[in-house]
mmCIF file of C-alpha atoms and ligand atoms in Angstrom:
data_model
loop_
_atom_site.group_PDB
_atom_site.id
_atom_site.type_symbol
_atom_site.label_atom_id
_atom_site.label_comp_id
_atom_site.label_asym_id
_atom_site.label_seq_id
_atom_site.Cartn_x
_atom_site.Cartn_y
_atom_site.Cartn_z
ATOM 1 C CA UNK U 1 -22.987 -8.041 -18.069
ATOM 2 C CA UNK U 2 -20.291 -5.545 -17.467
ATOM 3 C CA UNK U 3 -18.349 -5.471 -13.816
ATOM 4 C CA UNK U 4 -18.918 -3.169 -11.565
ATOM 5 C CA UNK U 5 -15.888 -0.660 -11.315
ATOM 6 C CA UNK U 6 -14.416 -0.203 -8.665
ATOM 7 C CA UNK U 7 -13.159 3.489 -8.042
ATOM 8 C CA UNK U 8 -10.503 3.401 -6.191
ATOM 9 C CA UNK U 9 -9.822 7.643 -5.930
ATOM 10 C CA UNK U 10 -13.411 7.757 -4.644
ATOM 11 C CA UNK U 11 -12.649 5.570 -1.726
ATOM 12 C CA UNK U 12 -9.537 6.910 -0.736
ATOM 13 C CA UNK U 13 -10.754 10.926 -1.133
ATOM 14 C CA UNK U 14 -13.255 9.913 1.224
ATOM 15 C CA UNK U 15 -10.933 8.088 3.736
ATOM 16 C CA UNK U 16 -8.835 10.954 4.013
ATOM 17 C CA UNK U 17 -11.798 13.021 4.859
ATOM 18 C CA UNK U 18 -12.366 10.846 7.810
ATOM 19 C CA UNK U 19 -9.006 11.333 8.539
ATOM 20 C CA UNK U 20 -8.577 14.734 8.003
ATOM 21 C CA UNK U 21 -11.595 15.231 10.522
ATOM 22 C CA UNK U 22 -10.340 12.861 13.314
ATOM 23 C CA UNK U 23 -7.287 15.138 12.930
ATOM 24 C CA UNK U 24 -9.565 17.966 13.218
ATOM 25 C CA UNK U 25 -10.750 17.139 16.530
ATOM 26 C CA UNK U 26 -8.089 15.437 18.104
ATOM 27 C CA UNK U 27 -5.975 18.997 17.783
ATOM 28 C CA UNK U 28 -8.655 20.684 19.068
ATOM 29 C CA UNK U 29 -8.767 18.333 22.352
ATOM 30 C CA UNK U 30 -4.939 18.103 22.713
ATOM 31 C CA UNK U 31 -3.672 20.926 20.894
ATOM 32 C CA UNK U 32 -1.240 18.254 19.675
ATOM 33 C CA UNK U 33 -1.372 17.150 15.481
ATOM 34 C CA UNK U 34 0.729 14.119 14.078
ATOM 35 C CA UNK U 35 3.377 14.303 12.020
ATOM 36 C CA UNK U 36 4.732 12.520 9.207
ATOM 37 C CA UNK U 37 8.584 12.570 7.838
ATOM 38 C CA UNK U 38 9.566 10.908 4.628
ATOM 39 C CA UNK U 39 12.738 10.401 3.193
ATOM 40 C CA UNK U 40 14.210 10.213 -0.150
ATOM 41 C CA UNK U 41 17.554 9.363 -0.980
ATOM 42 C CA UNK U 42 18.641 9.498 -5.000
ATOM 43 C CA UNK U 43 16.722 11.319 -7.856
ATOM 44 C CA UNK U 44 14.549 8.329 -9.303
ATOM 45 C CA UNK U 45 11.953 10.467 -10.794
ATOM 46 C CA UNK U 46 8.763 8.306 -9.894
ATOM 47 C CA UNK U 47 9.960 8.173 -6.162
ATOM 48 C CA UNK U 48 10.100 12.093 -6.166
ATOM 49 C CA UNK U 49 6.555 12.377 -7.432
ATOM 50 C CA UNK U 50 5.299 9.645 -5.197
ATOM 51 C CA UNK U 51 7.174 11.589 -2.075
ATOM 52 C CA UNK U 52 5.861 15.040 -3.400
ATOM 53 C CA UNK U 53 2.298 13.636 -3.795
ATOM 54 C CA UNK U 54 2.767 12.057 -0.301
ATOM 55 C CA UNK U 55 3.854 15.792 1.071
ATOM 56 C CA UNK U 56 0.559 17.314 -0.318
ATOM 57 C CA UNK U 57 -1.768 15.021 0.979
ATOM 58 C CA UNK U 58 0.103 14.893 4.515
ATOM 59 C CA UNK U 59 -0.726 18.399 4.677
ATOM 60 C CA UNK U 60 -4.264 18.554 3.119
ATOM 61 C CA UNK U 61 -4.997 16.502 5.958
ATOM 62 C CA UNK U 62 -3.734 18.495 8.648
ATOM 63 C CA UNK U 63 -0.588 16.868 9.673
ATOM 64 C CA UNK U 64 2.933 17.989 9.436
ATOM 65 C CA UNK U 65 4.932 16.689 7.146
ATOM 66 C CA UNK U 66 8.943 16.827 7.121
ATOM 67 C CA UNK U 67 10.459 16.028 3.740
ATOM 68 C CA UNK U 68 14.031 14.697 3.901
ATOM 69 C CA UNK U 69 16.248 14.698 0.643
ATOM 70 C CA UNK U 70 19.495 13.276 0.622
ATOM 71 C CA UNK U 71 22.307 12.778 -1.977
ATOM 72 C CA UNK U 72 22.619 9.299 -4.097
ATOM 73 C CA UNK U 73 25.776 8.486 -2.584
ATOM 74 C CA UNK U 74 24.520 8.371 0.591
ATOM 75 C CA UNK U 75 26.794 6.062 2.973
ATOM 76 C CA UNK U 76 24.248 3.378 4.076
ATOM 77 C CA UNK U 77 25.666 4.430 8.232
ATOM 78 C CA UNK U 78 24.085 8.000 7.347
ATOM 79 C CA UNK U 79 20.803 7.124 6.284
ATOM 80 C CA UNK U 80 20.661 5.148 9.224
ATOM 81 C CA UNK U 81 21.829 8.258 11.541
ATOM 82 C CA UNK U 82 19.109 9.742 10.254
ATOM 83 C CA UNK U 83 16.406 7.714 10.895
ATOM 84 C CA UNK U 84 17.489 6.833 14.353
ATOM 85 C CA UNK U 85 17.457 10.595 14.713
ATOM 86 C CA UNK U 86 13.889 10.715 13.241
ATOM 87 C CA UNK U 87 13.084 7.765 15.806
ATOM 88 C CA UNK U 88 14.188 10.094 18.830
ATOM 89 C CA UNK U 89 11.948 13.395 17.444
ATOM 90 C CA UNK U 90 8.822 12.962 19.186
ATOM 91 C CA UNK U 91 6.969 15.156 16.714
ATOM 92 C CA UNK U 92 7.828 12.577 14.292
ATOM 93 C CA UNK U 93 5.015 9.967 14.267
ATOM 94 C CA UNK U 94 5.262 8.316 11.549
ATOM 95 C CA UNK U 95 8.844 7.484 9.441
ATOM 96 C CA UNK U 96 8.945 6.531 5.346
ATOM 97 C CA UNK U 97 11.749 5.841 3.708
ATOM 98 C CA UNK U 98 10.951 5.500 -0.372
ATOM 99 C CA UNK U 99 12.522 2.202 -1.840
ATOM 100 C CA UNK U 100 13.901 1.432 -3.733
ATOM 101 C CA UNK U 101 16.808 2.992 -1.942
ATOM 102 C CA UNK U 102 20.594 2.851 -4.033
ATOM 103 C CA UNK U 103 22.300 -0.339 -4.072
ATOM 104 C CA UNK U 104 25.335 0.729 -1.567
ATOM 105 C CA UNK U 105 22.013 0.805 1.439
ATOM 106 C CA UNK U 106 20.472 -2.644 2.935
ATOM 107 C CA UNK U 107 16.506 -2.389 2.616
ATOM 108 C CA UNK U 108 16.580 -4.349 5.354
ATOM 109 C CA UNK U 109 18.395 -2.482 7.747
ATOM 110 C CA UNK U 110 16.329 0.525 6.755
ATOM 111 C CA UNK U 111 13.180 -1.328 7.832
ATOM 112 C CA UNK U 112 14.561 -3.003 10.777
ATOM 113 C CA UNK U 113 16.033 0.205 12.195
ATOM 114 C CA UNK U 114 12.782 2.357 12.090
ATOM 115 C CA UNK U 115 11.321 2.209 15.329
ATOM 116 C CA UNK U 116 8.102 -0.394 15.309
ATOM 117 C CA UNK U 117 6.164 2.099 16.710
ATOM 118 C CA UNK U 118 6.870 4.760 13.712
ATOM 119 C CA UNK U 119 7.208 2.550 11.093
ATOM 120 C CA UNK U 120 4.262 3.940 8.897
ATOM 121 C CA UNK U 121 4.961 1.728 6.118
ATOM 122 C CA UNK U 122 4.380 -1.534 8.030
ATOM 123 C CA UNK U 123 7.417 -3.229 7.136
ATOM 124 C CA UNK U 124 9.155 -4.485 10.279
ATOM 125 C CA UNK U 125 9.566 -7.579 11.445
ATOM 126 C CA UNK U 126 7.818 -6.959 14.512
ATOM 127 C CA UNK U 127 4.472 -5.392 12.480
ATOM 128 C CA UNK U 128 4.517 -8.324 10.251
ATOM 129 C CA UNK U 129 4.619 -10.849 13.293
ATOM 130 C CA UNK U 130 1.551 -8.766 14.731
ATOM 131 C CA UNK U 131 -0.525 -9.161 11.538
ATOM 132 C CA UNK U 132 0.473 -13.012 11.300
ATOM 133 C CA UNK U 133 -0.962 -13.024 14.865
ATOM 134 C CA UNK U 134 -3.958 -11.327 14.170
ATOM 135 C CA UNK U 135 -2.967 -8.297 16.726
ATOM 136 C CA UNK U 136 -3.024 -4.719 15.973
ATOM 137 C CA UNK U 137 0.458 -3.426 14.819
ATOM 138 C CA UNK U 138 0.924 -1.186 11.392
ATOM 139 C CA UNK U 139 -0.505 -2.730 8.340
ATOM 140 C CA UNK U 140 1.713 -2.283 5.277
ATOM 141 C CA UNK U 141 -0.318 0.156 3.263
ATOM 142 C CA UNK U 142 -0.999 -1.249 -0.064
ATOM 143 C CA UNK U 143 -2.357 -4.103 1.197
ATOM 144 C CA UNK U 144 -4.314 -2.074 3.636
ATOM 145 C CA UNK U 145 -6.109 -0.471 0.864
ATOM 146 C CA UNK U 146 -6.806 -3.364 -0.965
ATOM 147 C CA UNK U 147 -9.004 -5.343 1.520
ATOM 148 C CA UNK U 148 -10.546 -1.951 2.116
ATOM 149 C CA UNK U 149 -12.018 -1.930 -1.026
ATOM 150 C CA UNK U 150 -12.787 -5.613 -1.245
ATOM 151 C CA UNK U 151 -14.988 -4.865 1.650
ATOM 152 C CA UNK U 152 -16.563 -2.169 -0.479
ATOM 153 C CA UNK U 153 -17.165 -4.864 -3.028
ATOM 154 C CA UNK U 154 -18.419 -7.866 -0.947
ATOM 155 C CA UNK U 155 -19.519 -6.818 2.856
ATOM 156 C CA UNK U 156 -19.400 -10.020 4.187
ATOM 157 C CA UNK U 157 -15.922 -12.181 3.263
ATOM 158 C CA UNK U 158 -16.624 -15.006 5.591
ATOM 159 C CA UNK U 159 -15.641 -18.012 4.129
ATOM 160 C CA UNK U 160 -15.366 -16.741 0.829
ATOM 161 C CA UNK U 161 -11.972 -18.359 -0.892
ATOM 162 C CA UNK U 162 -9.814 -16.207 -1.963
ATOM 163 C CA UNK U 163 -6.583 -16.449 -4.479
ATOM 164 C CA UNK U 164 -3.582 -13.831 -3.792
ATOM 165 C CA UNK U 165 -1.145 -14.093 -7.040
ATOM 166 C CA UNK U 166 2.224 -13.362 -5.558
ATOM 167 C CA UNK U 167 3.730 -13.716 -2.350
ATOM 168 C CA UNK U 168 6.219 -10.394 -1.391
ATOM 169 C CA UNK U 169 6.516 -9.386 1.903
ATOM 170 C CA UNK U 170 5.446 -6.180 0.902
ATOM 171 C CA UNK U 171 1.896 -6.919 -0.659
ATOM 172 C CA UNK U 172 0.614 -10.920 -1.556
ATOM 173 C CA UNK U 173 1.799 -12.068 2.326
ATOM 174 C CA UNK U 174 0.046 -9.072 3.882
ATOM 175 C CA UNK U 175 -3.218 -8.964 2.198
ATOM 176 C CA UNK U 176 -3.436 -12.980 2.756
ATOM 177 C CA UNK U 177 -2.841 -12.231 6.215
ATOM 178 C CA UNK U 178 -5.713 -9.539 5.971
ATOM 179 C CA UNK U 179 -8.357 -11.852 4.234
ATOM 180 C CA UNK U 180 -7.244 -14.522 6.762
ATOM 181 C CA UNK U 181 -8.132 -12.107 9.401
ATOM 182 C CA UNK U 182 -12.027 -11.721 7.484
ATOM 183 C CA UNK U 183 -12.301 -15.555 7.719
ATOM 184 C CA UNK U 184 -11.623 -15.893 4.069
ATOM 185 C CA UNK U 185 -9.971 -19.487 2.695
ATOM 186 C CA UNK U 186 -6.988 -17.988 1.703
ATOM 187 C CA UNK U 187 -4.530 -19.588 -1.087
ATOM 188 C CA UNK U 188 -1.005 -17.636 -1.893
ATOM 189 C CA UNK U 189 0.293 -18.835 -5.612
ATOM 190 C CA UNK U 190 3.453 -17.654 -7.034
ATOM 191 C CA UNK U 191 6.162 -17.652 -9.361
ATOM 192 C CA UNK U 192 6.742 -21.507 -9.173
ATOM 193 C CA UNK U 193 2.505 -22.313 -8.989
ATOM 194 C CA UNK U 194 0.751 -24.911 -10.816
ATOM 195 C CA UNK U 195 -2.370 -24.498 -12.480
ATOM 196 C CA UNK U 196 -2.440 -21.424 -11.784
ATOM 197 C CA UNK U 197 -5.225 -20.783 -13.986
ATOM 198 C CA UNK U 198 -7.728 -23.626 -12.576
ATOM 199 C CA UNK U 199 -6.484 -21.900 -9.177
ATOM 200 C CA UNK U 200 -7.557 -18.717 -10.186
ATOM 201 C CA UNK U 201 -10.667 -19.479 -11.956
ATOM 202 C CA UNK U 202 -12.134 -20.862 -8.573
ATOM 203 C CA UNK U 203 -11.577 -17.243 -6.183
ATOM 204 C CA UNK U 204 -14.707 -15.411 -5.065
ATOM 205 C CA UNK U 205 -11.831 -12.822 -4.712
ATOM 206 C CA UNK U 206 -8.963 -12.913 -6.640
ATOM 207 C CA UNK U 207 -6.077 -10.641 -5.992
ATOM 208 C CA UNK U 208 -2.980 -9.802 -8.493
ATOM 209 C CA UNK U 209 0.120 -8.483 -7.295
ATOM 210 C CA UNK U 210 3.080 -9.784 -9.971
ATOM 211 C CA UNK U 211 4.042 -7.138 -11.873
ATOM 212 C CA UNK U 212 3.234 -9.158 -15.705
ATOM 213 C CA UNK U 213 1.163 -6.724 -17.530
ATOM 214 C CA UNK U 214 -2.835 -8.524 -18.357
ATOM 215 C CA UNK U 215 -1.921 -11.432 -16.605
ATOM 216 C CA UNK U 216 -4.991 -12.395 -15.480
ATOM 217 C CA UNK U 217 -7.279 -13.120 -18.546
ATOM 218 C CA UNK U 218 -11.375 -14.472 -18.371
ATOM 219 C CA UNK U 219 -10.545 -18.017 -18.042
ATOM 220 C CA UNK U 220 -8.844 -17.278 -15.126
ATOM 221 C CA UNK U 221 -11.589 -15.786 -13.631
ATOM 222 C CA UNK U 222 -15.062 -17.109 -11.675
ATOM 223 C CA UNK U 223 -18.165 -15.695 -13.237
ATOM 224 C CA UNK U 224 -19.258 -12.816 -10.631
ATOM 225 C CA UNK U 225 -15.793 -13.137 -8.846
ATOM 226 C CA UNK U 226 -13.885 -9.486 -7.477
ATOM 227 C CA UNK U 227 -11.039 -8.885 -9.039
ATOM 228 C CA UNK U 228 -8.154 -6.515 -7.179
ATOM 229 C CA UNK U 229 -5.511 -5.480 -9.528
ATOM 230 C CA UNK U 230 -2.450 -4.250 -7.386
ATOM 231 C CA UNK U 231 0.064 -4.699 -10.467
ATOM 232 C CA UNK U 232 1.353 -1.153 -11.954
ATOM 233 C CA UNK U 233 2.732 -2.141 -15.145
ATOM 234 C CA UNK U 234 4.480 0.549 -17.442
ATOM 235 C CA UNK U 235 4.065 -0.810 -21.176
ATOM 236 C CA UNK U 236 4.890 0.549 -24.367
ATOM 237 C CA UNK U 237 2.043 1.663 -27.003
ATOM 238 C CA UNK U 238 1.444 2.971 -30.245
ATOM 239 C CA UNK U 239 -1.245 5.443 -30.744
ATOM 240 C CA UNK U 240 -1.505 7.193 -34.558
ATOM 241 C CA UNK U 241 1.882 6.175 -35.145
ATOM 242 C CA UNK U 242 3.078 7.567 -32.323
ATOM 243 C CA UNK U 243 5.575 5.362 -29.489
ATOM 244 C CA UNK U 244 3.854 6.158 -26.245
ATOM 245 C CA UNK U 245 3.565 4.038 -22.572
ATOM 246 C CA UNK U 246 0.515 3.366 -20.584
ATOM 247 C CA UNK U 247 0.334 1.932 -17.132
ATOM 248 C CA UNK U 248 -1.318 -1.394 -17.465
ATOM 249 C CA UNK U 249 -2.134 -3.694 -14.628
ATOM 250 C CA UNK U 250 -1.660 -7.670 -13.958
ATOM 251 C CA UNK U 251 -5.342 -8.163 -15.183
ATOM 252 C CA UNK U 252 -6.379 -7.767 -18.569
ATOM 253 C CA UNK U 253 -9.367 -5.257 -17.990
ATOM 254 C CA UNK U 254 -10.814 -5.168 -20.953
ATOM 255 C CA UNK U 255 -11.000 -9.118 -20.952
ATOM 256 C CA UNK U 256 -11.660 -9.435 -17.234
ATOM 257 C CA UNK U 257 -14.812 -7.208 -17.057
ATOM 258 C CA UNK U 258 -17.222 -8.863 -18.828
ATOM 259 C CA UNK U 259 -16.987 -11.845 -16.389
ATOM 260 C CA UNK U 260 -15.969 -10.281 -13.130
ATOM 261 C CA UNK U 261 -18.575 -8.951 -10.777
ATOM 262 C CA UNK U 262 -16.307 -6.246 -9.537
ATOM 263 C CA UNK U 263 -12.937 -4.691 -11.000
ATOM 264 C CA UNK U 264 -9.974 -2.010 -10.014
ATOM 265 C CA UNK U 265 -9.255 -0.205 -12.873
ATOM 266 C CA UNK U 266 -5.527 0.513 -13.306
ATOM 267 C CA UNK U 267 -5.020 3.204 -12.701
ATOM 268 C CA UNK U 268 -7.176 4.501 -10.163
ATOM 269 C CA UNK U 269 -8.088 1.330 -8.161
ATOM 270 C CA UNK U 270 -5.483 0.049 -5.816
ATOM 271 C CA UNK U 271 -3.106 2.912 -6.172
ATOM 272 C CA UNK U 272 -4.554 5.941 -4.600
ATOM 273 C CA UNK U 273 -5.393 3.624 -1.361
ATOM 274 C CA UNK U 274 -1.644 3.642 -0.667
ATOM 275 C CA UNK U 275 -1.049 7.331 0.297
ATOM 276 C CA UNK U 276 -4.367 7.123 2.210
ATOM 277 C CA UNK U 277 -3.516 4.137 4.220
ATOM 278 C CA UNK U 278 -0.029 5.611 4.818
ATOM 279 C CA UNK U 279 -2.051 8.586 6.114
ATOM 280 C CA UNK U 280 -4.243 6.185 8.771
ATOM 281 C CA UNK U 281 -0.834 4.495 9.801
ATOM 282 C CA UNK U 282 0.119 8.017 10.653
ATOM 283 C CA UNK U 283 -3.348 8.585 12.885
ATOM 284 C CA UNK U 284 -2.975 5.293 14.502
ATOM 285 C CA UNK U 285 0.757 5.401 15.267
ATOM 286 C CA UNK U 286 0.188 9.317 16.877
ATOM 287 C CA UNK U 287 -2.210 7.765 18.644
ATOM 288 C CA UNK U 288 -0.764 4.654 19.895
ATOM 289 C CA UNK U 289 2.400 6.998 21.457
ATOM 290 C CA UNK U 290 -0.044 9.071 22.680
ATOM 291 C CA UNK U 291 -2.051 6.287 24.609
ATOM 292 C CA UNK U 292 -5.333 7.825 22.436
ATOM 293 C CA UNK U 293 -8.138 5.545 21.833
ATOM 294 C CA UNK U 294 -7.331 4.890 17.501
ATOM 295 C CA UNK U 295 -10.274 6.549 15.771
ATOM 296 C CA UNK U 296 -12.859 4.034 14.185
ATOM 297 C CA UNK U 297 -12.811 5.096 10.518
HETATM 298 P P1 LIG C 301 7.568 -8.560 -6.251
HETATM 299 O O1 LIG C 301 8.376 -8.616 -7.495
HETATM 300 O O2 LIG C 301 8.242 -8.374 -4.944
HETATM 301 O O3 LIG C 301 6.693 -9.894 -6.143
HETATM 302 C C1 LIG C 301 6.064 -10.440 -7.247
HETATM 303 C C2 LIG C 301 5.442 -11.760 -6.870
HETATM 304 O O4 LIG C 301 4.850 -12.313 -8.037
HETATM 305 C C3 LIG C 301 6.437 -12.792 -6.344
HETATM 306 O O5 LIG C 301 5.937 -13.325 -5.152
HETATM 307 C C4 LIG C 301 6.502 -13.861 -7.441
HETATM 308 O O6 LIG C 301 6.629 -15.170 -6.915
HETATM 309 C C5 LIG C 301 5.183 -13.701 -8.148
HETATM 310 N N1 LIG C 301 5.281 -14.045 -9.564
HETATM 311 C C6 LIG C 301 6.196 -13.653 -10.463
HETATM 312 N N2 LIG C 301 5.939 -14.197 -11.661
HETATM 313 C C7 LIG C 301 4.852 -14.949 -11.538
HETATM 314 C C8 LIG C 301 4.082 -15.742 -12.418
HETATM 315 N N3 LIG C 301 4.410 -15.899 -13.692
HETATM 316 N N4 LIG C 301 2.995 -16.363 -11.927
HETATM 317 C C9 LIG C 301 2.653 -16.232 -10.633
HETATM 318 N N5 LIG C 301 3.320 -15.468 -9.743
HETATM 319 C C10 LIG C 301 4.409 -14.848 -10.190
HETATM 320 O O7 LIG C 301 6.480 -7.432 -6.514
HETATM 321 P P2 LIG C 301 5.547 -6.628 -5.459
HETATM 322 O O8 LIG C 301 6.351 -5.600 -4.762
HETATM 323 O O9 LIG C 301 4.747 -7.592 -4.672
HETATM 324 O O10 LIG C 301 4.588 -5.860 -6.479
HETATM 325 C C11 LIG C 301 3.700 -6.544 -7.342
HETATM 326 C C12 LIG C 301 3.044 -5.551 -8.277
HETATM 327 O O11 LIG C 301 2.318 -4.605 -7.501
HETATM 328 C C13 LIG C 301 4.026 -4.728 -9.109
HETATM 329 O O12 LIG C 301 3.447 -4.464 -10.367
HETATM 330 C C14 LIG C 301 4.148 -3.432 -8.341
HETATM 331 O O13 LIG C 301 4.486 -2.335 -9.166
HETATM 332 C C15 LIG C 301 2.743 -3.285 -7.800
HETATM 333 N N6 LIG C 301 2.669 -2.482 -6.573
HETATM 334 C C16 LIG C 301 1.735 -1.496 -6.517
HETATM 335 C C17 LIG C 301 1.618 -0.703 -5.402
HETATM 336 C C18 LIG C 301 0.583 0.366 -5.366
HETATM 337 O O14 LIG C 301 -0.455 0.257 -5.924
HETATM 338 N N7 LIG C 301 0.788 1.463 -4.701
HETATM 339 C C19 LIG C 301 2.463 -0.904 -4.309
HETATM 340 C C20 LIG C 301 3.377 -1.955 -4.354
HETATM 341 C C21 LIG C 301 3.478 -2.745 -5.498
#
């Protein structure tokens, strides 16, 4: 029997629906719409499609968006300036800055100067402490959208033990911190695991975020188990004799589905939750400075 496929664009189109409609109404009974401001610094070309992408979709929704572009060279004290500046704006919400940013600019400072409240992207200390307590802060957003649609695949998680592959701050730590939150038996493997196939091979859920291309093969894999794929791997093919690349994740799908119970393709599982998420952040920070009631979506 085949897996069930998860589809990853259907779940975020309709999440931004919701969101787009919460907008909706909360303009029309504050005359007031959130706004989101992302900034870019360098020309890497898959950050400028991500941040154009991110632009559209801000709007479609009904929000503001304010797209900041600013030279490579960059001194790390002006991108700083900047976002404190975006910190004071109070029609600024929500605040992105795409990583990876160039090598003269600490990450870290970036994320630790962004006010907690703003910080759309879920990244600061003080939102990470709030998920490891189980309180409501700003959930990074990739990991966001993955336990969304593990709860499309398997309503009730209780108890169910699940397997994170990798342990970044950015997605293995948060979505164990998510399934912890579900009551799931949570395990975190990484680089320096053992066994990490017997490990594997006994998840009801079993989440990959490495960045190996097919990883994860069958024997790693319970009979019936879901399978998240958050790896975006660009590999290179040939097709009739032609040198091409393909974006691959950390689980072999073709080996995968024939034993899993549910699957994210790659692409089109895990990756369109991201802008979605980053889209709900948005919502919920506008309405956490606005001392709204967050929308149930
Ligand atoms: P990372 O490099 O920060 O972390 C990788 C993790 O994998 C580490 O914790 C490491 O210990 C572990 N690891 C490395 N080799 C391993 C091995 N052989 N066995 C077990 N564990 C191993 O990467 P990241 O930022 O967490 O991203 C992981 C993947 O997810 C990447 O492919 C990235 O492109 C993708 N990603 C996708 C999205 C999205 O869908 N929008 C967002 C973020 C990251």
């Amino acid at each position: 029997m085949s897996a069930n496929i998860i589809d990853g664009k259907q779940v975020a189109e309709k999440l931004r629906e919701r969101i787009a409609n919460a907008v909706k109404k909360i303009e029309q009974e504050h005359k007031k719409i959130p706004g989101l401001a992302v900034v870019l610094v360098g020309n890497d070309p898959a950050s400028e499609v991500y941040v154009r992408n991110k632009g559209i979709q801000t709007k479609e929704v009904g929000m503001t968006s304010y797209e900041y572009k600013l030279p490579e060279d960059t001194p790390e004290n002006e991108l700083l300036k900047k976002v404190d500046e975006l910190n004071n704006d109070p029609n600024v919400n929500g605040i992105l800055v795409q990583f990876p940013v160039p090598q003269q600019i600490s990450q870290q400072k970036v994320i630790e100067t962004i006010l907690p409240a703003k910080d759309v992207d879920g990244l600061h200390p003080i939102n990470s402490g709030y998920l490891s307590s189980g309180l409501e802060g700003l959930v990074p957003c990739t990991p966001q959208g993955a336990a969304i649609l593990i709860k499309e695949a398997c309503k009730d998680l209780s108890g169910k033990k699940a397997v994170i592959i990798g342990r970044s701050n950015l997605v293995g730590k948060p979505v164990a911190q998510l399934l912890l939150k579900e009551h799931c038996t949570v395990t975190i493997c990484h680089s320096r695991s053992q066994n990490l196939e017997l490990i594997s091979s006994e998840a009801d859920i079993l989440v990959a975020a490495v960045g190996i291309p097919n990883l994860v093969k069958k024997d790693w894999v319970k009979p019936g188990a879901v399978v998240i794929d958050v790896g975006i791997n660009r590999i290179d093919v040939e097709e009739n004799g032609e040198s091409k690349t393909r974006l691959v994740g950390d689980v072999d799908f073709d080996d995968v589905k024939g034993i899993a119970g549910s699957i994210t393709p790659v692409p089109g599982g895990v990756g369109p939750m991201t802008i979605a998420c980053l889209l709900l952040n948005t919502l919920n920070a506008f309405c956490d400075q606005n001392n709204f009631d967050r929308p149930s979506l």
